[in-house]
């Protein structure tokens, strides 16, 4: 049976609502207003992941793209691109005197001091599993939460939640992006039962429903945190309702496609903040009511004149990031077939944005 909780609004309408939260390009804006996003990740083992994430964020359209990484990763990430601002301020066991006795909050100081200048964080791409690094990042998460800074948590960053779910429980300004393995770890930690492949119905509709039920349950167990569960289709749930992202993707499953997703989400979160701060006039009527049930969410998504509430735009931003990533994968696969690499997605970000979303009304781009 199809889950009763899915939002059934068509993709066409959802994309028209996404366009509402994309800031138009206007001469009056100054550097930074269209998004300052930082990716926290990059260690001795992984330098590609933070690069792909930060570059996707920049290519989607944020103004400033930072990478906060471990010392050994910084010169490598810098050498990939002069466009990124790369800060070697993420501590690890290799960069502290005594890894067994650290003051994690003090070590997080240089990162925390940057937070007031950022609109959104992407925590996790290529973070690695070093104990010192993870303790420091846990302090950054607590601080970002206390200041209501939105963030995406992915990859090794999700381990922090698996260890201590309370760190994000009930936080309504974050998106978790687990792949199938990470979802299983989180579900286990929260005591949510996930149907095994053998249990999942062969009927496609029922299978989709079972998967989105698991996503909704996990979201509920985390107090309504938004979860984007990646897979053949992506399920996005806030524990009350779900959106399914199922536009066609590519067939190559190369590593690093999740990084285009997190970077895109970082920019969507920064744009969403600008929308709620009324950086420009969206032409919509004010709406004081926060969406609380499926009907409210659907009504906001289908209204042509009312502003959306933050809970609705969070779901929508997650759906948009997923749709863009899948379109990048489709186009890159069309061109490259089985040789497709993560960097091929990076080149498709802007074209995918234009095809799916398009420039909002009022943009002076003449595209
Ligand atoms: N170029 C890079 O620097 C990249 C770095 N990455 C980083 O690598 C680190 C580890 O990430 P992993 O994703 O490997 O996580 P894990 O180390 O938890 O490994 C997950 C394992 O599950 C397997 N798996 C994935 N989907 C599956 C499915 N549907 N069914 C069964 N098995 C499945 C994968 O092949 C992988 O071996 C993270 O920090 C991540 O950000 C990745 O993002 C890939 C690209
Ligand atoms: N079977 C599939 N069919 C179509 N798209 C898929 C499929 N599996 C994953 N995707 C898409 O690929 C993107 C990355 O998801 P994936 O599950 O590969 O994440 P990941 O394992 O975290 O990636 P990474 O290697 O970057 O860590 C998502 O946008 C998802 O929608
Ligand atoms: Mg991943």
Short mmCIF file of C-alpha atoms and ligand atoms in Angstrom, two decimals:
data_model
loop_
_atom_site.label_atom_id
_atom_site.label_comp_id
_atom_site.label_asym_id
_atom_site.label_seq_id
_atom_site.Cartn_x
_atom_site.Cartn_y
_atom_site.Cartn_z
CA UNK A 1 0.00 0.00 0.00
CA UNK A 2 1.26 3.47 -0.90
CA UNK A 3 2.30 5.42 2.20
CA UNK A 4 -0.27 8.04 3.12
CA UNK A 5 2.49 10.44 4.09
CA UNK A 6 4.04 11.18 0.69
CA UNK A 7 3.53 14.59 -0.80
CA UNK A 8 2.04 14.07 -4.25
CA UNK A 9 2.76 17.51 -5.72
CA UNK A 10 4.17 17.23 -9.26
CA UNK A 11 7.86 17.85 -9.98
CA UNK A 12 6.92 20.75 -12.24
CA UNK A 13 5.21 22.57 -9.38
CA UNK A 14 7.99 21.68 -6.94
CA UNK A 15 10.62 23.13 -9.31
CA UNK A 16 8.56 26.32 -9.66
CA UNK A 17 8.61 26.58 -5.84
CA UNK A 18 12.36 25.92 -5.74
CA UNK A 19 12.76 28.88 -8.13
CA UNK A 20 11.11 31.03 -5.45
CA UNK A 21 13.97 30.39 -3.01
CA UNK A 22 16.71 31.00 -5.59
CA UNK A 23 17.89 34.60 -5.26
CA UNK A 24 17.65 36.54 -8.51
CA UNK A 25 20.92 37.94 -9.86
CA UNK A 26 20.79 41.69 -9.26
CA UNK A 27 23.36 44.44 -9.60
CA UNK A 28 22.71 45.64 -6.04
CA UNK A 29 24.02 42.49 -4.32
CA UNK A 30 27.52 42.47 -2.88
CA UNK A 31 30.00 39.61 -2.61
CA UNK A 32 28.82 37.00 -0.17
CA UNK A 33 25.11 37.76 -0.19
CA UNK A 34 24.32 34.86 -2.51
CA UNK A 35 25.93 32.41 -0.11
CA UNK A 36 28.95 31.75 2.09
CA UNK A 37 29.29 28.01 2.52
CA UNK A 38 32.01 25.98 4.27
CA UNK A 39 32.72 22.29 3.83
CA UNK A 40 34.28 20.71 6.90
CA UNK A 41 36.24 17.67 5.76
CA UNK A 42 39.40 16.55 4.01
CA UNK A 43 42.08 14.51 5.72
CA UNK A 44 45.21 12.54 4.91
CA UNK A 45 43.15 9.84 3.13
CA UNK A 46 40.50 11.87 1.32
CA UNK A 47 40.99 15.14 -0.54
CA UNK A 48 38.60 14.64 -3.46
CA UNK A 49 35.39 14.60 -1.41
CA UNK A 50 35.68 18.13 0.09
CA UNK A 51 36.84 19.47 -3.29
CA UNK A 52 33.84 17.99 -5.15
CA UNK A 53 31.44 19.20 -2.48
CA UNK A 54 32.79 22.76 -2.27
CA UNK A 55 33.05 23.04 -6.06
CA UNK A 56 29.47 21.85 -6.58
CA UNK A 57 28.41 24.46 -4.05
CA UNK A 58 30.31 27.17 -5.95
CA UNK A 59 29.10 26.03 -9.37
CA UNK A 60 25.49 25.97 -8.25
CA UNK A 61 26.01 29.61 -7.39
CA UNK A 62 27.13 30.46 -3.87
CA UNK A 63 29.53 33.42 -3.73
CA UNK A 64 32.12 32.05 -1.33
CA UNK A 65 33.18 28.48 -0.95
CA UNK A 66 35.45 27.46 1.93
CA UNK A 67 37.06 24.15 2.83
CA UNK A 68 38.06 23.64 6.47
CA UNK A 69 40.33 20.62 6.44
CA UNK A 70 43.17 18.80 8.14
CA UNK A 71 46.69 20.25 7.71
CA UNK A 72 47.98 17.55 5.36
CA UNK A 73 44.96 17.84 3.03
CA UNK A 74 45.08 21.62 2.59
CA UNK A 75 47.89 22.02 0.01
CA UNK A 76 46.40 19.17 -2.00
CA UNK A 77 42.89 20.66 -2.11
CA UNK A 78 44.34 24.10 -2.87
CA UNK A 79 46.23 22.63 -5.80
CA UNK A 80 43.00 21.34 -7.36
CA UNK A 81 41.50 24.80 -7.58
CA UNK A 82 42.38 28.42 -6.90
CA UNK A 83 38.65 29.19 -6.59
CA UNK A 84 38.26 27.60 -3.17
CA UNK A 85 39.40 29.14 0.12
CA UNK A 86 41.13 26.35 1.96
CA UNK A 87 41.88 26.63 5.69
CA UNK A 88 44.08 24.01 7.40
CA UNK A 89 42.32 24.39 10.76
CA UNK A 90 40.83 20.95 11.37
CA UNK A 91 42.90 19.20 14.07
CA UNK A 92 43.77 15.48 14.02
CA UNK A 93 45.86 13.07 16.11
CA UNK A 94 48.82 14.05 13.91
CA UNK A 95 48.55 17.75 14.72
CA UNK A 96 48.00 17.75 18.52
CA UNK A 97 50.62 17.09 21.20
CA UNK A 98 48.73 14.40 23.10
CA UNK A 99 45.74 12.91 21.26
CA UNK A 100 44.61 11.18 24.49
CA UNK A 101 44.14 14.40 26.40
CA UNK A 102 42.67 17.20 24.34
CA UNK A 103 40.44 20.18 24.97
CA UNK A 104 38.14 19.64 21.98
CA UNK A 105 36.27 22.93 22.44
CA UNK A 106 39.52 24.92 22.50
CA UNK A 107 40.78 23.06 19.43
CA UNK A 108 37.50 23.88 17.66
CA UNK A 109 38.09 27.60 18.37
CA UNK A 110 39.46 28.63 14.94
CA UNK A 111 36.52 26.95 13.18
CA UNK A 112 33.96 28.33 15.63
CA UNK A 113 35.34 31.82 15.09
CA UNK A 114 34.42 31.56 11.38
CA UNK A 115 30.81 30.53 11.98
CA UNK A 116 29.34 34.02 12.23
CA UNK A 117 30.47 34.69 8.63
CA UNK A 118 28.87 31.56 7.18
CA UNK A 119 25.33 30.86 5.95
CA UNK A 120 25.61 27.07 5.87
CA UNK A 121 27.99 24.21 6.63
CA UNK A 122 28.54 20.85 4.97
CA UNK A 123 30.05 18.55 7.56
CA UNK A 124 31.62 15.24 6.64
CA UNK A 125 32.92 14.88 3.07
CA UNK A 126 36.31 13.16 3.38
CA UNK A 127 36.39 13.87 7.12
CA UNK A 128 37.91 10.50 7.99
CA UNK A 129 37.54 8.79 11.34
CA UNK A 130 40.37 10.19 13.41
CA UNK A 131 39.24 10.41 17.06
CA UNK A 132 40.58 13.92 17.66
CA UNK A 133 38.98 15.25 14.48
CA UNK A 134 35.59 13.74 15.30
CA UNK A 135 35.63 15.18 18.86
CA UNK A 136 36.46 18.63 17.53
CA UNK A 137 33.75 18.44 14.86
CA UNK A 138 31.22 17.40 17.53
CA UNK A 139 31.99 20.71 19.30
CA UNK A 140 31.50 22.61 16.04
CA UNK A 141 28.12 20.90 15.54
CA UNK A 142 27.01 21.91 19.06
CA UNK A 143 28.06 25.50 18.46
CA UNK A 144 26.46 25.70 15.00
CA UNK A 145 23.25 24.32 16.47
CA UNK A 146 23.25 26.82 19.32
CA UNK A 147 23.50 29.62 16.72
CA UNK A 148 20.85 28.04 14.42
CA UNK A 149 23.33 27.76 11.55
CA UNK A 150 21.97 25.25 9.04
CA UNK A 151 24.15 22.30 8.10
CA UNK A 152 24.31 19.12 6.05
CA UNK A 153 25.79 16.06 7.76
CA UNK A 154 27.24 13.36 5.52
CA UNK A 155 29.71 10.47 5.39
CA UNK A 156 32.01 10.26 8.43
CA UNK A 157 30.16 13.20 9.98
CA UNK A 158 27.22 10.83 10.41
CA UNK A 159 29.36 8.67 12.72
CA UNK A 160 29.15 11.48 15.27
CA UNK A 161 25.36 11.10 15.26
CA UNK A 162 25.60 7.31 15.42
CA UNK A 163 27.74 7.70 18.57
CA UNK A 164 25.62 10.45 20.15
CA UNK A 165 22.20 11.02 18.52
CA UNK A 166 21.35 13.73 21.07
CA UNK A 167 23.82 16.04 19.38
CA UNK A 168 21.26 16.74 16.62
CA UNK A 169 18.04 15.33 18.06
CA UNK A 170 15.22 17.82 17.42
CA UNK A 171 17.39 20.25 15.41
CA UNK A 172 15.23 21.58 12.58
CA UNK A 173 17.99 23.25 10.56
CA UNK A 174 19.94 20.25 9.34
CA UNK A 175 19.80 17.59 6.65
CA UNK A 176 21.37 14.16 7.08
CA UNK A 177 22.36 12.47 3.80
CA UNK A 178 23.05 8.80 4.55
CA UNK A 179 23.77 6.27 1.80
CA UNK A 180 22.39 2.78 2.27
CA UNK A 181 25.18 1.70 4.63
CA UNK A 182 25.13 4.90 6.68
CA UNK A 183 21.33 4.71 6.91
CA UNK A 184 21.60 1.18 8.31
CA UNK A 185 24.13 2.33 10.95
CA UNK A 186 21.93 5.23 12.02
CA UNK A 187 18.81 3.07 12.10
CA UNK A 188 20.61 0.52 14.28
CA UNK A 189 21.82 3.21 16.67
CA UNK A 190 18.28 4.60 16.99
CA UNK A 191 16.58 1.20 17.19
CA UNK A 192 14.66 1.67 13.93
CA UNK A 193 13.94 -1.53 12.04
CA UNK A 194 14.96 -1.47 8.37
CA UNK A 195 13.46 -4.11 6.09
CA UNK A 196 16.15 -6.37 4.63
CA UNK A 197 16.31 -6.81 0.84
CA UNK A 198 14.61 -10.19 1.30
CA UNK A 199 11.72 -8.58 3.22
CA UNK A 200 11.22 -5.73 0.81
CA UNK A 201 8.22 -6.27 -1.40
CA UNK A 202 8.82 -7.08 -5.05
CA UNK A 203 5.99 -4.72 -5.88
CA UNK A 204 7.65 -1.39 -6.70
CA UNK A 205 4.97 0.78 -5.07
CA UNK A 206 5.01 -1.19 -1.79
CA UNK A 207 8.81 -1.29 -1.78
CA UNK A 208 8.95 2.50 -2.10
CA UNK A 209 6.46 2.80 0.72
CA UNK A 210 8.49 0.49 3.00
CA UNK A 211 11.66 2.48 2.33
CA UNK A 212 10.06 5.84 2.97
CA UNK A 213 8.44 4.49 6.13
CA UNK A 214 11.91 3.59 7.45
CA UNK A 215 13.14 7.09 6.58
CA UNK A 216 10.16 8.67 8.33
CA UNK A 217 10.68 6.50 11.38
CA UNK A 218 14.35 7.41 11.59
CA UNK A 219 13.49 11.07 11.24
CA UNK A 220 10.91 10.74 14.02
CA UNK A 221 13.41 8.92 16.24
CA UNK A 222 15.73 11.91 15.76
CA UNK A 223 13.00 14.35 16.78
CA UNK A 224 12.04 15.48 13.27
CA UNK A 225 15.49 15.97 11.77
CA UNK A 226 15.31 15.99 7.96
CA UNK A 227 16.80 12.88 6.39
CA UNK A 228 17.68 12.43 2.74
CA UNK A 229 18.07 8.71 2.24
CA UNK A 230 20.09 8.11 -0.95
CA UNK A 231 19.46 5.20 -3.29
CA UNK A 232 17.80 4.24 -6.59
CA UNK A 233 15.39 7.02 -5.63
CA UNK A 234 16.02 9.42 -2.75
CA UNK A 235 13.53 9.66 0.10
CA UNK A 236 13.41 12.93 2.03
CA UNK A 237 11.49 12.96 5.27
CA UNK A 238 11.01 15.25 8.26
CA UNK A 239 9.10 12.64 10.25
CA UNK A 240 5.75 14.19 9.33
CA UNK A 241 5.82 13.89 5.58
CA UNK A 242 8.11 12.81 2.75
CA UNK A 243 9.14 13.86 -0.71
CA UNK A 244 10.52 11.38 -3.22
CA UNK A 245 13.23 12.44 -5.64
CA UNK A 246 13.26 10.04 -8.55
CA UNK A 247 14.29 11.87 -11.69
CA UNK A 248 16.53 9.74 -13.89
CA UNK A 249 20.19 9.43 -12.81
CA UNK A 250 23.19 7.77 -14.47
CA UNK A 251 24.01 4.09 -14.24
CA UNK A 252 27.61 4.44 -13.06
CA UNK A 253 28.02 4.29 -9.29
CA UNK A 254 31.46 5.91 -9.03
CA UNK A 255 32.49 7.22 -5.62
CA UNK A 256 32.05 10.93 -5.00
CA UNK A 257 28.55 11.52 -6.42
CA UNK A 258 27.30 12.10 -2.89
CA UNK A 259 29.71 15.03 -2.70
CA UNK A 260 27.98 16.89 -5.55
CA UNK A 261 24.81 16.34 -3.54
CA UNK A 262 26.14 17.81 -0.27
CA UNK A 263 27.68 20.83 -2.00
CA UNK A 264 24.44 21.53 -3.85
CA UNK A 265 22.56 21.25 -0.57
CA UNK A 266 24.97 23.70 1.10
CA UNK A 267 24.12 26.34 -1.51
CA UNK A 268 20.40 25.56 -1.35
CA UNK A 269 20.57 26.10 2.45
CA UNK A 270 22.37 29.42 2.00
CA UNK A 271 19.76 30.55 -0.57
CA UNK A 272 16.98 29.38 1.71
CA UNK A 273 18.40 31.58 4.50
CA UNK A 274 18.44 34.54 2.09
CA UNK A 275 14.79 33.82 1.15
CA UNK A 276 13.71 33.81 4.80
CA UNK A 277 15.77 36.95 5.50
CA UNK A 278 13.86 38.61 2.62
CA UNK A 279 17.03 39.55 0.76
CA UNK A 280 14.77 40.23 -2.24
CA UNK A 281 11.03 40.60 -2.78
CA UNK A 282 9.75 37.18 -3.83
CA UNK A 283 6.36 38.65 -4.68
CA UNK A 284 4.63 36.31 -2.21
CA UNK A 285 2.28 37.19 0.63
CA UNK A 286 3.53 36.80 4.21
CA UNK A 287 2.66 33.60 6.00
CA UNK A 288 3.12 33.47 9.77
CA UNK A 289 1.97 29.87 10.14
CA UNK A 290 4.57 27.10 10.33
CA UNK A 291 3.57 23.96 8.38
CA UNK A 292 2.68 21.23 10.87
CA UNK A 293 1.07 18.37 9.02
CA UNK A 294 1.16 16.83 5.58
CA UNK A 295 -1.76 18.94 4.36
CA UNK A 296 -0.03 22.17 5.48
CA UNK A 297 3.18 21.21 3.66
CA UNK A 298 1.35 20.26 0.50
CA UNK A 299 -0.75 23.46 0.59
CA UNK A 300 2.37 25.63 0.96
CA UNK A 301 4.06 23.80 -1.90
CA UNK A 302 1.04 24.28 -4.14
CA UNK A 303 0.20 27.86 -3.25
CA UNK A 304 1.17 30.38 -5.92
CA UNK A 305 1.10 33.39 -3.65
CA UNK A 306 1.98 32.49 -0.05
CA UNK A 307 5.52 32.47 1.35
CA UNK A 308 6.69 29.06 2.49
CA UNK A 309 7.60 28.39 6.12
CA UNK A 310 11.13 27.18 7.06
CA UNK A 311 10.00 23.58 7.57
CA UNK A 312 8.66 23.47 4.02
CA UNK A 313 11.68 25.14 2.44
CA UNK A 314 13.99 22.68 4.20
CA UNK A 315 12.24 19.73 2.56
CA UNK A 316 12.19 21.57 -0.75
CA UNK A 317 15.89 22.50 -0.58
CA UNK A 318 16.76 18.85 0.09
CA UNK A 319 14.60 17.72 -2.83
CA UNK A 320 16.19 20.31 -5.14
CA UNK A 321 19.75 19.25 -4.21
CA UNK A 322 18.88 15.64 -4.87
CA UNK A 323 17.20 16.39 -8.20
CA UNK A 324 20.15 18.46 -9.41
CA UNK A 325 22.63 15.72 -8.46
CA UNK A 326 20.66 13.03 -10.26
CA UNK A 327 20.42 15.23 -13.36
CA UNK A 328 24.21 15.82 -13.22
CA UNK A 329 24.69 12.07 -13.02
CA UNK A 330 22.33 11.45 -15.95
CA UNK A 331 24.06 13.98 -18.20
CA UNK A 332 27.57 12.93 -17.20
CA UNK A 333 26.69 9.28 -17.80
CA UNK A 334 25.20 10.13 -21.19
CA UNK A 335 28.53 11.66 -22.19
CA UNK A 336 30.98 9.34 -20.47
CA UNK A 337 29.25 5.98 -19.97
CA UNK A 338 31.17 3.61 -17.74
CA UNK A 339 34.19 5.88 -17.65
CA UNK A 340 32.15 8.49 -15.75
CA UNK A 341 33.90 9.99 -12.68
CA UNK A 342 32.77 12.27 -9.86
CA UNK A 343 34.44 15.23 -11.57
CA UNK A 344 32.18 14.73 -14.60
CA UNK A 345 29.20 15.58 -12.38
CA UNK A 346 30.89 18.80 -11.27
CA UNK A 347 30.88 20.05 -14.87
CA UNK A 348 27.13 19.45 -15.17
CA UNK A 349 25.96 21.44 -12.15
CA UNK A 350 25.11 24.72 -13.86
CA UNK A 351 23.45 23.11 -16.91
CA UNK A 352 21.40 20.90 -14.59
CA UNK A 353 20.32 23.95 -12.59
CA UNK A 354 19.22 25.75 -15.76
CA UNK A 355 17.34 22.74 -17.17
CA UNK A 356 15.51 21.82 -13.97
CA UNK A 357 15.04 25.13 -12.16
CA UNK A 358 16.04 28.00 -14.43
CA UNK A 359 16.79 31.60 -13.54
CA UNK A 360 14.14 33.13 -11.27
CA UNK A 361 12.03 36.08 -12.39
CA UNK A 362 13.94 39.32 -12.08
CA UNK A 363 17.40 37.84 -12.70
CA UNK A 364 19.43 40.12 -14.93
CA UNK A 365 21.39 37.30 -16.51
CA UNK A 366 19.88 37.43 -20.04
CA UNK A 367 20.44 33.68 -20.25
N1 LIG B 1 37.41 11.07 -3.85
C1 LIG B 1 37.22 11.08 -2.54
O1 LIG B 1 37.98 11.68 -1.77
C2 LIG B 1 36.04 10.38 -1.99
C3 LIG B 1 35.98 10.23 -0.62
N2 LIG B 1 34.90 9.68 -0.02
C4 LIG B 1 34.96 9.62 1.44
O2 LIG B 1 35.27 8.32 1.84
C5 LIG B 1 34.90 8.16 3.20
C6 LIG B 1 34.20 6.83 3.40
O3 LIG B 1 32.98 6.82 2.65
P1 LIG B 1 32.25 5.47 2.18
O4 LIG B 1 31.02 5.85 1.46
O5 LIG B 1 33.23 4.59 1.46
O6 LIG B 1 31.77 4.86 3.56
P2 LIG B 1 32.14 3.51 4.32
O7 LIG B 1 33.59 3.52 4.61
O8 LIG B 1 31.18 3.42 5.42
O9 LIG B 1 31.87 2.35 3.28
C7 LIG B 1 30.65 2.02 2.79
C8 LIG B 1 30.84 0.76 1.97
O10 LIG B 1 29.55 0.32 1.57
C9 LIG B 1 29.55 0.00 0.21
N3 LIG B 1 28.21 0.30 -0.33
C10 LIG B 1 27.78 1.49 -0.82
N4 LIG B 1 26.53 1.40 -1.27
C11 LIG B 1 26.15 0.11 -1.04
C12 LIG B 1 24.94 -0.60 -1.30
N5 LIG B 1 23.88 -0.01 -1.90
N6 LIG B 1 24.87 -1.89 -0.92
C13 LIG B 1 25.94 -2.48 -0.33
N7 LIG B 1 27.11 -1.86 -0.08
C14 LIG B 1 27.21 -0.59 -0.44
C15 LIG B 1 30.62 0.86 -0.43
O11 LIG B 1 31.16 0.23 -1.57
C16 LIG B 1 31.64 0.98 0.69
O12 LIG B 1 32.60 -0.03 0.61
C17 LIG B 1 34.04 9.38 3.53
O13 LIG B 1 34.81 10.34 4.23
C18 LIG B 1 33.68 9.91 2.18
O14 LIG B 1 33.39 11.29 2.21
C19 LIG B 1 33.71 9.30 -0.76
O15 LIG B 1 32.87 10.45 -0.72
C20 LIG B 1 34.04 8.91 -2.20
C21 LIG B 1 34.96 9.92 -2.88
N1 LIG B 2 20.80 3.04 -7.89
C1 LIG B 2 20.78 4.35 -8.11
N2 LIG B 2 20.12 4.87 -9.18
C2 LIG B 2 20.10 6.20 -9.42
N3 LIG B 2 20.73 7.10 -8.63
C3 LIG B 2 21.39 6.65 -7.57
C4 LIG B 2 21.45 5.25 -7.23
N4 LIG B 2 22.19 5.11 -6.11
C5 LIG B 2 22.54 6.35 -5.75
N5 LIG B 2 22.07 7.27 -6.62
C6 LIG B 2 22.26 8.73 -6.56
O1 LIG B 2 23.64 9.04 -6.43
C7 LIG B 2 23.84 10.09 -5.50
C8 LIG B 2 24.86 9.64 -4.46
O2 LIG B 2 24.32 8.55 -3.75
P1 LIG B 2 25.24 7.36 -3.21
O3 LIG B 2 24.34 6.33 -2.62
O4 LIG B 2 26.21 6.96 -4.27
O5 LIG B 2 26.00 8.16 -2.06
P2 LIG B 2 27.40 7.89 -1.38
O6 LIG B 2 27.65 6.41 -1.30
O7 LIG B 2 27.41 8.63 -0.12
O8 LIG B 2 28.40 8.60 -2.39
P3 LIG B 2 29.94 8.97 -2.18
O9 LIG B 2 30.72 7.98 -2.95
O10 LIG B 2 30.06 10.34 -2.71
O11 LIG B 2 30.22 8.90 -0.71
C9 LIG B 2 22.47 10.42 -4.89
O12 LIG B 2 22.01 11.65 -5.41
C10 LIG B 2 21.57 9.29 -5.34
O13 LIG B 2 20.28 9.77 -5.67
MG1 LIG B 3 29.12 9.26 0.91
#
